[in-house]
Each structure stands twice: as structure tokens, then as C-alpha cells.
XYZ file of C-alpha atoms in Angstrom:
344
model
C -8.730 25.651 -10.008
C -5.254 24.341 -9.204
C -3.088 23.328 -12.144
C -2.594 19.571 -12.585
C 1.150 20.207 -12.553
C 0.794 21.517 -9.005
C -1.405 18.702 -7.713
C -1.283 14.940 -7.273
C -4.353 12.728 -7.663
C -4.519 9.667 -5.413
C -7.019 6.837 -5.813
C -8.563 4.774 -3.020
C -10.866 1.765 -2.981
C -12.114 -0.729 -0.430
C -12.013 -4.486 -1.027
C -15.427 -4.748 -2.702
C -14.859 -1.416 -4.520
C -18.285 -0.111 -3.582
C -16.238 2.751 -2.140
C -13.947 4.163 -4.829
C -12.715 7.745 -4.922
C -9.915 10.171 -5.740
C -8.392 12.928 -3.686
C -6.454 15.762 -5.290
C -3.592 17.025 -3.129
C -1.483 20.142 -3.716
C 2.081 18.891 -4.198
C 3.214 21.448 -1.648
C 1.383 19.385 1.004
C 3.191 16.143 0.167
C 4.162 13.865 1.702
C 1.070 13.491 3.867
C 1.901 12.720 7.478
C 0.429 9.426 8.690
C -0.188 8.847 12.376
C -0.930 5.513 14.004
C -3.693 6.192 16.516
C -3.927 3.744 19.430
C -6.884 5.281 21.263
C -9.558 2.844 22.368
C -12.153 4.625 20.242
C -10.193 3.870 17.067
C -9.376 0.304 18.121
C -12.949 -0.569 19.043
C -14.476 0.991 15.908
C -11.937 -0.589 13.546
C -11.135 -3.866 15.284
C -7.442 -3.285 14.608
C -4.260 -2.653 16.606
C -4.522 1.009 15.639
C -5.569 3.200 12.734
C -3.382 4.548 9.919
C -4.724 8.049 9.399
C -3.671 11.191 7.581
C -5.258 14.627 7.872
C -6.167 15.961 4.447
C -5.450 19.619 3.669
C -8.359 21.963 4.268
C -10.837 21.829 1.406
C -9.673 18.438 0.106
C -12.467 15.862 0.084
C -13.121 12.475 -1.540
C -14.223 12.737 -5.185
C -16.287 9.601 -5.744
C -15.844 7.624 -8.955
C -19.170 6.452 -10.405
C -21.000 4.249 -9.591
C -19.524 4.738 -6.114
C -21.162 7.461 -4.024
C -21.146 8.682 -0.453
C -24.341 6.684 0.070
C -22.257 3.483 -0.044
C -20.762 4.461 3.306
C -22.271 3.881 6.739
C -21.731 6.786 9.169
C -21.044 6.256 12.856
C -21.209 8.931 15.518
C -20.778 8.548 19.260
C -20.973 10.692 22.406
C -17.202 10.543 23.024
C -16.143 11.929 19.657
C -16.696 15.063 17.608
C -16.244 13.531 14.166
C -18.258 11.169 11.977
C -16.599 7.876 11.094
C -17.359 6.148 7.798
C -17.039 2.546 6.667
C -18.128 0.608 3.590
C -21.631 -0.753 4.056
C -20.761 -3.886 2.062
C -17.283 -5.059 3.113
C -16.819 -3.033 6.316
C -13.614 -1.254 5.273
C -13.002 1.817 7.424
C -12.474 4.843 5.193
C -11.813 7.628 7.671
C -13.675 10.319 9.539
C -14.872 13.851 8.935
C -14.671 16.776 11.306
C -13.411 20.212 10.307
C -11.214 18.338 7.792
C -11.207 14.793 6.465
C -8.963 12.312 8.261
C -8.456 9.501 5.797
C -7.177 5.936 6.007
C -3.895 5.786 4.096
C -4.117 1.980 3.803
C -6.788 2.004 1.100
C -4.802 4.043 -1.433
C -2.839 2.609 -4.323
C -0.008 5.136 -4.007
C 2.046 3.557 -1.234
C 4.596 2.420 -3.786
C 5.470 6.104 -4.199
C 7.641 7.138 -1.248
C 6.824 10.794 -1.845
C 3.128 10.441 -0.967
C 2.888 9.180 2.624
C 5.204 9.391 5.605
C 4.443 7.405 8.758
C 5.552 9.816 11.464
C 4.196 8.911 14.871
C 2.220 6.762 17.272
C -0.427 8.859 19.018
C -2.471 8.141 22.149
C -0.157 5.195 22.818
C -1.022 5.319 26.524
C -4.525 4.155 25.649
C -3.000 0.753 24.839
C -1.831 -0.207 28.365
C 1.403 -1.995 27.400
C 2.324 0.093 24.369
C 2.081 -3.016 22.183
C 2.385 -1.974 18.523
C 4.344 1.159 19.414
C 6.969 -1.175 20.894
C 6.886 -3.525 17.913
C 7.233 -0.668 15.428
C 9.664 1.922 16.838
C 10.812 3.013 13.374
C 10.016 2.715 9.682
C 13.209 2.594 7.671
C 15.710 5.059 9.131
C 12.924 7.237 10.510
C 12.241 6.770 14.218
C 8.566 7.296 15.052
C 7.571 9.782 17.708
C 5.436 8.212 20.447
C 2.754 10.260 22.175
C 1.581 8.990 25.581
C -1.093 11.638 25.922
C -3.109 11.092 29.142
C -6.077 12.795 27.495
C -6.513 9.745 25.241
C -10.115 8.663 24.853
C -10.721 5.588 26.973
C -13.608 3.182 27.110
C -15.806 3.406 30.171
C -16.246 -0.338 29.961
C -12.532 -1.111 29.994
C -12.281 -0.561 33.736
C -14.917 -3.217 34.348
C -13.312 -6.087 32.461
C -10.652 -7.008 35.012
C -12.993 -9.474 36.677
C -12.704 -11.619 33.550
C -8.930 -11.796 33.588
C -8.619 -15.366 34.893
C -11.917 -16.700 33.536
C -12.932 -15.284 30.175
C -11.676 -12.625 27.826
C -14.253 -10.079 26.736
C -14.484 -9.099 23.067
C -16.704 -6.167 22.164
C -16.937 -3.531 19.460
C -17.320 0.153 20.313
C -21.108 0.359 20.136
C -21.566 -2.945 21.977
C -23.632 -4.410 19.158
C -21.231 -7.339 18.903
C -19.957 -8.762 22.186
C -18.948 -12.201 23.411
C -16.650 -13.947 25.874
C -13.679 -16.150 25.023
C -12.787 -19.045 27.315
C -9.340 -20.482 27.834
C -8.501 -23.738 26.013
C -10.337 -26.609 27.655
C -8.554 -29.774 28.762
C -10.515 -31.779 26.211
C -9.438 -29.430 23.426
C -5.745 -29.358 24.319
C -5.514 -33.134 24.748
C -6.722 -33.747 21.198
C -3.624 -33.999 18.926
C -5.670 -32.590 16.037
C -5.804 -29.259 17.882
C -2.071 -28.911 18.553
C -1.631 -25.985 16.168
C -4.221 -23.791 17.861
C -2.627 -23.942 21.321
C 1.057 -22.905 21.653
C 3.444 -25.594 22.969
C 3.927 -25.243 26.708
C 1.204 -22.580 26.960
C -2.011 -24.554 27.166
C -3.804 -21.548 28.683
C -3.313 -19.405 25.558
C -4.529 -19.262 21.982
C -2.369 -19.016 18.887
C -2.381 -15.534 17.288
C -0.820 -13.950 14.203
C -0.063 -10.554 12.719
C -0.408 -10.312 8.958
C -0.149 -7.792 6.138
C -2.118 -9.372 3.284
C -4.004 -7.178 0.820
C -7.408 -8.671 1.625
C -7.147 -7.850 5.336
C -5.795 -4.372 4.599
C -8.717 -3.572 2.311
C -11.469 -4.912 4.556
C -10.291 -3.221 7.754
C -8.574 -0.107 6.377
C -5.249 -0.614 8.197
C -1.804 -1.749 7.040
C -1.853 -4.809 9.282
C -4.301 -7.161 10.948
C -4.097 -9.142 14.173
C -6.029 -12.374 14.643
C -6.504 -14.711 17.609
C -7.639 -18.229 16.661
C -10.519 -19.440 18.839
C -12.879 -22.436 18.458
C -16.511 -21.393 18.285
C -17.402 -23.705 21.187
C -15.085 -21.609 23.382
C -17.118 -18.446 22.672
C -20.237 -17.331 24.499
C -22.616 -16.617 22.908
C -21.491 -18.916 20.124
C -21.586 -17.361 16.631
C -23.813 -18.949 14.014
C -22.212 -20.873 11.153
C -22.767 -17.802 8.975
C -20.910 -15.711 11.633
C -24.118 -13.948 12.663
C -23.807 -12.369 16.091
C -25.575 -9.246 17.343
C -25.336 -6.344 14.896
C -22.750 -8.037 12.684
C -22.843 -8.089 8.894
C -20.913 -10.533 6.729
C -18.861 -10.258 3.553
C -17.388 -13.005 1.376
C -13.926 -11.712 0.500
C -12.968 -14.770 -1.578
C -14.222 -18.270 -2.299
C -14.641 -20.142 0.961
C -13.795 -17.108 3.111
C -16.402 -15.193 5.098
C -15.671 -12.134 7.219
C -17.838 -10.179 9.623
C -17.942 -6.644 10.973
C -20.295 -4.638 13.142
C -22.930 -3.102 10.895
C -23.381 -0.195 13.306
C -19.850 0.975 14.257
C -17.755 -0.809 11.607
C -15.390 -2.892 13.753
C -13.848 -5.948 12.109
C -14.936 -9.013 14.113
C -14.340 -12.444 12.537
C -12.570 -14.232 9.716
C -13.876 -17.699 8.904
C -13.069 -20.220 6.182
C -14.437 -23.553 4.979
C -11.125 -25.309 5.680
C -11.652 -24.938 9.441
C -15.297 -23.993 10.058
C -15.139 -24.431 13.830
C -12.085 -22.172 14.311
C -12.587 -18.422 13.843
C -10.044 -15.619 13.727
C -11.044 -12.944 16.239
C -9.885 -9.432 15.381
C -7.453 -8.089 17.974
C -8.873 -4.573 18.245
C -12.090 -5.657 19.962
C -10.357 -7.588 22.761
C -10.744 -6.009 26.201
C -7.734 -7.514 27.994
C -6.550 -5.369 30.929
C -2.894 -6.124 30.133
C -3.035 -4.546 26.680
C -4.229 -4.741 23.101
C -2.295 -7.928 22.346
C -3.902 -9.760 25.296
C -0.580 -11.437 26.074
C -2.069 -13.402 28.991
C -4.415 -14.999 26.483
C -2.578 -15.090 23.158
C 0.846 -16.160 21.872
C 1.801 -14.022 18.878
C 3.926 -14.446 15.784
C 4.198 -12.987 12.291
C 2.179 -14.837 9.648
C 4.068 -16.052 6.584
C 1.106 -15.852 4.232
C 0.609 -12.312 2.956
C 4.142 -11.056 3.530
C 4.666 -10.567 -0.200
C 1.466 -8.504 -0.362
C 2.872 -6.285 2.355
C 6.238 -5.949 0.650
C 4.598 -4.969 -2.621
C 2.338 -2.434 -0.946
C 4.788 -0.824 1.482
C 8.154 -2.579 1.613
C 9.721 -0.297 4.209
C 6.824 -0.568 6.649
C 6.531 -4.335 6.206
C 10.255 -4.881 6.753
C 10.160 -2.827 9.960
C 7.078 -4.662 11.213
C 8.487 -8.142 10.531
C 11.737 -7.231 12.275
C 9.845 -5.790 15.243
C 7.539 -8.778 15.652
C 10.329 -11.327 15.196
C 12.455 -9.544 17.782
C 9.525 -9.433 20.203
C 8.633 -13.120 19.918
C 12.276 -14.175 20.294
C 12.536 -12.155 23.495
C 9.423 -13.959 24.689
C 10.919 -17.393 23.874
C 8.519 -18.107 21.034
C 9.149 -19.294 17.498
C 8.681 -16.916 14.580
C 7.875 -19.737 12.142
C 4.231 -19.874 11.162
C 2.238 -21.693 8.495
C -0.824 -19.417 8.506
């Protein structure tokens, strides 16, 4: 058994804490390299821009802290992949996947305040996201410039090639397994002409929906990634229309706080919706399930900015990453003649 002086114990937990475990890492293996994977498989199973994953050293596995056990995880396998993905059966947080070694989500650990533990090194399979998107927004973290891999062997969705017919009519949203799927319509004339709806449609872009990137703790711990992307869409602009309890297809729901209900696919784990009592007819749609031909950010459908709420969470959790992300997003929206000020 390795001496405790030669190892470092890291603790992880999802939002509901039904999944709670340690990993014990030889100090010689630190820092652990974190890669941001942009392949469509990861995006459609997580519902996020990308995944934040680190390969654990051979032989290192999660050590569950009672009453948490492996049985609290839902496994997902698929014909395109060789590994088994796992997510919390209760809150939907993606934990990682298991192949010859464990590939773990770094976003669910409490050790990000320690710079010696994790090192975000690269964007991989960036070519799977047609316009590069997050790789362009996040070219570096601190002084460290991230390597970008545009590997043509990136896993792609067979369905992605068929969505172009929707480009000018509806935007398809679908998780990896297809258990949750729906179409998003462009803002209707009736909707845009109502002054009460002015926030949800960007000024001068009545054909787009408002969208934000945020780094709050709640989102991080229910999707298993350092950031979340949300597009705000009225339920009457979705087909089929979700139920008031967010039920749609194979989705499951989780109340992350009072008045806030979230949903995820109960089969593949993708984050789907965020809903709250303050605006019951407007849902946040998770960016990673959008099937826009132009790229992950669906820029022909959504106008993006950095959310103000949650920035302090991000700074506390990983100040260097959050600073780089805010700078990247603000620079991007300014170049696209948008405002970076947001009240969400």
C-alpha cells in the first residue's frame, strides 16, 4: 500500500451527494492533465459545450463514501464508444467513464482551489464542433496556451448530417440516445411584439433567442462540467411542448433548489432543461443537445453573453479558468457587436 505521504486524496460529489467518493492519486502523477473534449458523443451525452475529463492513473478507481455506492450511478453504453459512461441517477451529474482506466470529470472535485492538482491542457476533437466555438473562446487558461486538436477521426453523430433541413425553420434539440428530442421555433411576431418579452429576444435580432454562459456551482454539479450554456426558449415555441413538470420523453427531473427544477435524460444522462417558478413558461435549453449545423453555439439561433449571476462561484472554484472564460466570452460578444451586460 502506498504511503499517505506519497499520495493525495481527492474528494468528489455531485449536487445531490448521492454520488460521493474519494480517489487516491500518487503525488508523482500530479497535476492531472484535464482535456476539454468537444466530440459530439460527449456533447450529446452531457448536454454541455464539452466535457472536462482527466485520465486517472492505472489502478486508481473511485472509493465510494457510505452511504454512496456504485449503484447510485446509471451506466450508459452505445455502439459508437468502447467505454461505459456514468451519471448520477438522482441529479443527472455526469461522473466520467470507464474503459481500461477511469476517465473522470474534474468539475465535481473540491480540490480545484489547489493549483497543484489539475492542469487544463488541451481542447480535443475540436473539429467535431463545426465552428470551434469554446476552443475559440478559451484559447488559454492563465499564461498556459491550450493545445487544440482538430482530429478528423472525432466521433460524429449520424443524425447531424440530416439536420440542415431545419436551419431556416426549426432548430433540433436531441440527446445522444434520442430519448429526449424536440424542435425549437424562431421567435414569433406575436412574441416579439409584446414588450413583456423584450429580454428574451436580443435587440435588433428578432430571429434569435437570448443565451448565456455561466459558471455557478449548481450548474457545475448537476452537469459535471466547469461551465453551462443555456438558450432561453418559451415552451410554446417547442414541439412537442414539455409538460409543466418538464416531462418529455425519457427525461427525469431534479429539484436543485426551492423553485428550481432541472431535467436530464434518464437513459444517456444529457442535461436538458432548467426551469423556475419565476418564469414558468420560459425554459433554459442546455446548449450541448442543440443540433445546429453552424456549430455548438447555434449562432444563427442564439445571441450569447456571459451571465453575471454565478461568477463568484466560478472565481471561488477555479479563479484562473473563470477569468480566462469571462475574458474570452466578453471579447467574442464585443466582436459580434453585442453587449456583455446581463442580469441573469
